[in-house]
Amino acid sequence: MDRLLCGKSLLLLSVLSAAALRAQFPEIPPTVLPGATAELDDGQDPMRVRLFQTTTTRRQVDLGGWWDFVSDPAGAGDARGYERNFPVPEAQLWVPGTWNVVARYWNYTGPAWYRRRFEAPAAGTARIRFGSVFYLSKIWLDGRPLGEHEGGYLPFDYTVTGLSKGSHTIVVRVDNRLTDKSLPKKNVDWFPYGGIDRPVYLEFVPDVFIERVHAIPTWTPPSGAVLKTRVWIRNLTAAASDVAVSVRVDGRELVAGKRRAVPGESIVELEAKLPAVKLWTPADPHLYSAQVTLDGGRDDQFARFGVREIRAEGAHILLNGKAIKLLGANRHEDHPDWGSASPPQLLRQDVEILKRLGVNAVRAHYPLPEMFMDFCDRYGILFLSEVPAWQYSSTQLASPEIQAKMLRNFSEMVARDMNHPSILTWSLGNEWPEPDRSYDTIRDLVARARRLDPTRLLMFVTGGPHVWRVHELVDVIAVNWARYQWYDPFTTLDRQEGEKSAADLLKIHQRYPGKPVILTEFGGAEAQAGWHNWGNVKWSEEFQARNVEDSALHGLEQDWISGGCVWQFSDSRSAPERVLAGRLHGWNGKGIVDAHRDPKAAFYALERVYREYCARESADR
Ligand code: ADA
């Protein structure tokens, strides 16, 4: 009885202090308000992919907007040649977008066809770039095949030579069915939104052009840095040529030189010292802009970078030489109105809500949009990015086909995101149920991934507090942990249960005292937004708030845990075939804000934990 009363008054206190907190932090940036059409501060990228201008030389044509759409459940379109004979459209759908937010196609998985006509303003060589198409795509221009691509979340492009000025038609066949061999696999715990779900555009390029730029700074304490600029040059002609490559940083020429561009692809490097740099930190995320130019203006590309150093030392993660704790959240690309195709305003709104929460780190199960990463760079949020190799069995991990997909995805993720100072870790996947059975496979994957980016911390995420042998392979031990097991039907916030899972977690550190541990997912309790209960009752906002708070505090109080990320930021839709006890109407309801971003009690509880931690930290300094 006493315990109950004590529990009630604690609960009352936390409700009251949540109210006090609300009064204490009433300032919500205006752009957080739903429906606000925020001007993007640096939004000079007219293609709305990045937060900054990417070129001054290329003429670009946005291929977003209304596309003709037809679903093809019987898979008849291939035989009927829809690429040339597109049938009467069923609908016009917005690109970037997904058909799974349109009532008629809400749960549709299968093939579907998109068509758009566009005007090329000039003749020439053009690159058509898709930010992401989920999941399988086949693309035709004027009835001729451009290529096929597998996998969402990452960009791909086709170069078209001899494009004529005037009208053209592009047709895309998309199929969002997942299988046991796809990445992610079928029955994954998020929705396989089908469609052209990130921006698509065309740009004119010269015959010798810049394909990609990596600007890789190395900090030389106390205040200098060396910038290595790696440039991928594509030469479409049959002859090698010498090109003048120059690198300007914040408008000033840093280094220039002649380099040979052979037919096909060449990778050239230029290195120079950056004197007196300002470091990138979460509190003061200073960014530099690098502009790479070919032959004094024949082609150019911009990259953004920040100078900071990340390394693991003993049980700590050091950012610029200082141990950091992650005050993080997991985020799915998901919203009831847009599915996986968040418009820029939503990306910005989410980042601002996360900042208000006090977050300094975000993790996702797959690469998030480039603009989200740009926001992380600008707002000082670290990012933990992952290959969507979610819960593969040992049989799946043993498959060479799956391994090849994982490594391809990893290298595409590094290729796209190498420049972001916000990227803290790369993860090869999540919660493989028996990872020690795949020890040799995982060791090889880790070694091959490390070669693709030796500068970042490498890990894969394990589920629950188990001591695995494979932990010895990674730079950071990543554990998904909740003090109270949500899927146990008798879960209560019982002290003994909580102590046991904390003791199990400690065993990992005792076995690997020289490695940092992070809680890649913590909290992990579902709450029906708006349902309150005074007791420790599952599904109530109060239950979730206590669980999240307890797990977060545990991660911050142990010196050997470098913090973690709450599971999860917002409620998200799960795979259509996923039927689980412990689920709200097919959604994953563990968001600390609901799917429309309205806060639950857990949001305020975690905000208090994160802000009090920061206040203590700055007082100690
Ligand atoms: C795991 C998994 C998440 C989610 C979560 C849950 O931790 O990594 O993707 O499925 O469980 O809600 O059960």
PDB file of N, CA and C and ligand atoms in Angstrom, residues 188-190 330 332 363 365 386 390-391 430-431 461-464 480-481 486-487 520-522 524-526 567-568 572 574 578 580 582-583 587-590, ligand 1:
ATOM      1  N   VAL A 188      10.219  -6.653 -42.054  1.00  0.00           N
ATOM      2  CA  VAL A 188      11.060  -5.812 -41.212  1.00  0.00           C
ATOM      3  C   VAL A 188      10.121  -4.905 -40.400  1.00  0.00           C
ATOM      4  N   ASP A 189      10.638  -4.337 -39.311  1.00  0.00           N
ATOM      5  CA  ASP A 189       9.738  -3.568 -38.435  1.00  0.00           C
ATOM      6  C   ASP A 189       9.609  -2.092 -38.858  1.00  0.00           C
ATOM      7  N   TRP A 190       9.496  -1.860 -40.153  1.00  0.00           N
ATOM      8  CA  TRP A 190       9.103  -0.535 -40.626  1.00  0.00           C
ATOM      9  C   TRP A 190       8.434  -0.728 -41.978  1.00  0.00           C
ATOM     10  N   ASN A 330      16.411   7.560 -31.877  1.00  0.00           N
ATOM     11  CA  ASN A 330      16.309   6.843 -33.151  1.00  0.00           C
ATOM     12  C   ASN A 330      15.198   7.459 -33.968  1.00  0.00           C
ATOM     13  N   HIS A 332      12.884   7.097 -37.575  1.00  0.00           N
ATOM     14  CA  HIS A 332      12.483   6.482 -38.842  1.00  0.00           C
ATOM     15  C   HIS A 332      12.027   7.584 -39.773  1.00  0.00           C
ATOM     16  N   ARG A 363      20.171   8.182 -34.433  1.00  0.00           N
ATOM     17  CA  ARG A 363      20.519   6.936 -35.143  1.00  0.00           C
ATOM     18  C   ARG A 363      19.334   6.552 -36.018  1.00  0.00           C
ATOM     19  N   HIS A 365      18.027   3.224 -38.882  1.00  0.00           N
ATOM     20  CA  HIS A 365      18.291   1.875 -39.388  1.00  0.00           C
ATOM     21  C   HIS A 365      18.788   1.891 -40.825  1.00  0.00           C
ATOM     22  N   GLU A 386      23.393   3.340 -40.614  1.00  0.00           N
ATOM     23  CA  GLU A 386      23.360   1.870 -40.603  1.00  0.00           C
ATOM     24  C   GLU A 386      22.969   1.289 -41.952  1.00  0.00           C
ATOM     25  N   TRP A 390      18.729  -5.767 -41.053  1.00  0.00           N
ATOM     26  CA  TRP A 390      17.970  -5.842 -39.802  1.00  0.00           C
ATOM     27  C   TRP A 390      17.559  -7.284 -39.514  1.00  0.00           C
ATOM     28  N   GLN A 391      18.033  -7.783 -38.374  1.00  0.00           N
ATOM     29  CA  GLN A 391      17.658  -9.126 -37.883  1.00  0.00           C
ATOM     30  C   GLN A 391      17.836 -10.240 -38.914  1.00  0.00           C
ATOM     31  N   ASN A 430      21.744  -4.598 -37.705  1.00  0.00           N
ATOM     32  CA  ASN A 430      21.054  -4.544 -36.416  1.00  0.00           C
ATOM     33  C   ASN A 430      20.498  -5.895 -35.997  1.00  0.00           C
ATOM     34  N   GLU A 431      20.810  -6.270 -34.768  1.00  0.00           N
ATOM     35  CA  GLU A 431      20.173  -7.405 -34.079  1.00  0.00           C
ATOM     36  C   GLU A 431      20.151  -8.694 -34.876  1.00  0.00           C
ATOM     37  N   VAL A 461      24.971  -3.570 -34.456  1.00  0.00           N
ATOM     38  CA  VAL A 461      24.162  -3.430 -33.253  1.00  0.00           C
ATOM     39  C   VAL A 461      23.656  -4.784 -32.792  1.00  0.00           C
ATOM     40  N   THR A 462      23.793  -5.040 -31.486  1.00  0.00           N
ATOM     41  CA  THR A 462      23.317  -6.317 -30.958  1.00  0.00           C
ATOM     42  C   THR A 462      22.064  -6.087 -30.103  1.00  0.00           C
ATOM     43  N   GLY A 463      21.235  -7.112 -30.035  1.00  0.00           N
ATOM     44  CA  GLY A 463      19.961  -6.963 -29.321  1.00  0.00           C
ATOM     45  C   GLY A 463      20.047  -7.562 -27.936  1.00  0.00           C
ATOM     46  N   GLY A 464      19.867  -6.759 -26.905  1.00  0.00           N
ATOM     47  CA  GLY A 464      19.819  -7.261 -25.535  1.00  0.00           C
ATOM     48  C   GLY A 464      21.201  -7.373 -24.916  1.00  0.00           C
ATOM     49  N   ASN A 480      21.210  -2.793 -27.919  1.00  0.00           N
ATOM     50  CA  ASN A 480      19.831  -2.329 -27.741  1.00  0.00           C
ATOM     51  C   ASN A 480      19.351  -2.874 -26.408  1.00  0.00           C
ATOM     52  N   TRP A 481      18.974  -1.964 -25.533  1.00  0.00           N
ATOM     53  CA  TRP A 481      18.702  -2.377 -24.157  1.00  0.00           C
ATOM     54  C   TRP A 481      17.538  -1.586 -23.576  1.00  0.00           C
ATOM     55  N   TRP A 486       9.649  -5.083 -22.953  1.00  0.00           N
ATOM     56  CA  TRP A 486       8.318  -4.723 -23.414  1.00  0.00           C
ATOM     57  C   TRP A 486       7.495  -5.938 -23.845  1.00  0.00           C
ATOM     58  N   TYR A 487       8.128  -6.877 -24.516  1.00  0.00           N
ATOM     59  CA  TYR A 487       7.361  -7.984 -25.100  1.00  0.00           C
ATOM     60  C   TYR A 487       7.017  -9.078 -24.092  1.00  0.00           C
ATOM     61  N   THR A 520      22.330   1.671 -28.218  1.00  0.00           N
ATOM     62  CA  THR A 520      21.800   2.170 -29.497  1.00  0.00           C
ATOM     63  C   THR A 520      20.280   2.302 -29.478  1.00  0.00           C
ATOM     64  N   GLU A 521      19.632   1.505 -28.640  1.00  0.00           N
ATOM     65  CA  GLU A 521      18.193   1.694 -28.426  1.00  0.00           C
ATOM     66  C   GLU A 521      17.959   1.511 -26.931  1.00  0.00           C
ATOM     67  N   PHE A 522      17.285   2.471 -26.311  1.00  0.00           N
ATOM     68  CA  PHE A 522      16.885   2.260 -24.922  1.00  0.00           C
ATOM     69  C   PHE A 522      15.457   2.742 -24.747  1.00  0.00           C
ATOM     70  N   GLY A 524      12.179   1.882 -25.179  1.00  0.00           N
ATOM     71  CA  GLY A 524      11.440   0.850 -25.895  1.00  0.00           C
ATOM     72  C   GLY A 524      10.153   0.378 -25.233  1.00  0.00           C
ATOM     73  N   ALA A 525       9.250   1.295 -24.929  1.00  0.00           N
ATOM     74  CA  ALA A 525       7.919   0.892 -24.443  1.00  0.00           C
ATOM     75  C   ALA A 525       6.896   1.643 -25.277  1.00  0.00           C
ATOM     76  N   GLU A 526       5.774   0.950 -25.579  1.00  0.00           N
ATOM     77  CA  GLU A 526       4.759   1.609 -26.404  1.00  0.00           C
ATOM     78  C   GLU A 526       3.782   2.371 -25.521  1.00  0.00           C
ATOM     79  N   TRP A 567      14.603   4.573 -28.057  1.00  0.00           N
ATOM     80  CA  TRP A 567      13.761   3.946 -29.078  1.00  0.00           C
ATOM     81  C   TRP A 567      12.332   4.359 -28.789  1.00  0.00           C
ATOM     82  N   GLN A 568      11.743   5.213 -29.549  1.00  0.00           N
ATOM     83  CA  GLN A 568      12.212   5.874 -30.721  1.00  0.00           C
ATOM     84  C   GLN A 568      11.639   7.281 -30.759  1.00  0.00           C
ATOM     85  N   SER A 572       5.830   4.901 -35.700  1.00  0.00           N
ATOM     86  CA  SER A 572       6.038   4.638 -37.126  1.00  0.00           C
ATOM     87  C   SER A 572       5.248   3.408 -37.543  1.00  0.00           C
ATOM     88  N   SER A 574       4.533  -0.157 -39.247  1.00  0.00           N
ATOM     89  CA  SER A 574       5.327  -1.377 -39.392  1.00  0.00           C
ATOM     90  C   SER A 574       4.961  -2.090 -40.690  1.00  0.00           C
ATOM     91  N   ARG A 578       3.356  -7.713 -40.596  1.00  0.00           N
ATOM     92  CA  ARG A 578       3.899  -7.877 -39.247  1.00  0.00           C
ATOM     93  C   ARG A 578       2.782  -7.818 -38.210  1.00  0.00           C
ATOM     94  N   LEU A 580       2.098  -8.544 -34.396  1.00  0.00           N
ATOM     95  CA  LEU A 580       2.785  -8.832 -33.150  1.00  0.00           C
ATOM     96  C   LEU A 580       1.880  -8.473 -31.989  1.00  0.00           C
ATOM     97  N   GLY A 582       1.542  -6.809 -28.562  1.00  0.00           N
ATOM     98  CA  GLY A 582       2.356  -5.705 -28.067  1.00  0.00           C
ATOM     99  C   GLY A 582       2.484  -4.596 -29.078  1.00  0.00           C
ATOM    100  N   ARG A 583       1.575  -4.521 -30.011  1.00  0.00           N
ATOM    101  CA  ARG A 583       1.605  -3.488 -31.034  1.00  0.00           C
ATOM    102  C   ARG A 583       0.297  -2.741 -31.098  1.00  0.00           C
ATOM    103  N   TRP A 587       1.229  -0.366 -35.824  1.00  0.00           N
ATOM    104  CA  TRP A 587       2.290   0.637 -35.798  1.00  0.00           C
ATOM    105  C   TRP A 587       3.243   0.315 -34.668  1.00  0.00           C
ATOM    106  N   ASN A 588       4.435   0.836 -34.771  1.00  0.00           N
ATOM    107  CA  ASN A 588       5.364   0.757 -33.662  1.00  0.00           C
ATOM    108  C   ASN A 588       5.113   2.015 -32.831  1.00  0.00           C
ATOM    109  N   GLY A 589       4.499   1.825 -31.677  1.00  0.00           N
ATOM    110  CA  GLY A 589       4.026   2.969 -30.886  1.00  0.00           C
ATOM    111  C   GLY A 589       5.018   3.428 -29.832  1.00  0.00           C
ATOM    112  N   LYS A 590       6.307   3.142 -30.045  1.00  0.00           N
ATOM    113  CA  LYS A 590       7.291   3.480 -29.006  1.00  0.00           C
ATOM    114  C   LYS A 590       7.837   4.896 -29.160  1.00  0.00           C
TER     115      LYS A 590
HETATM  116  C1  ADA B   1      14.380  -3.694 -31.952  1.00  0.00           C
HETATM  117  C2  ADA B   1      14.631  -3.167 -33.361  1.00  0.00           C
HETATM  118  C3  ADA B   1      13.766  -1.964 -33.704  1.00  0.00           C
HETATM  119  C4  ADA B   1      12.326  -2.196 -33.245  1.00  0.00           C
HETATM  120  C5  ADA B   1      12.287  -2.504 -31.788  1.00  0.00           C
HETATM  121  C6  ADA B   1      10.876  -2.746 -31.279  1.00  0.00           C
HETATM  122  O1  ADA B   1      15.084  -3.074 -31.000  1.00  0.00           O
HETATM  123  O2  ADA B   1      15.967  -2.826 -33.558  1.00  0.00           O
HETATM  124  O3  ADA B   1      13.812  -1.762 -35.088  1.00  0.00           O
HETATM  125  O4  ADA B   1      11.785  -3.242 -33.971  1.00  0.00           O
HETATM  126  O5  ADA B   1      13.036  -3.685 -31.554  1.00  0.00           O
HETATM  127  O6  ADA B   1      10.105  -1.802 -31.259  1.00  0.00           O
HETATM  128  O7  ADA B   1      10.570  -3.880 -30.921  1.00  0.00           O
END
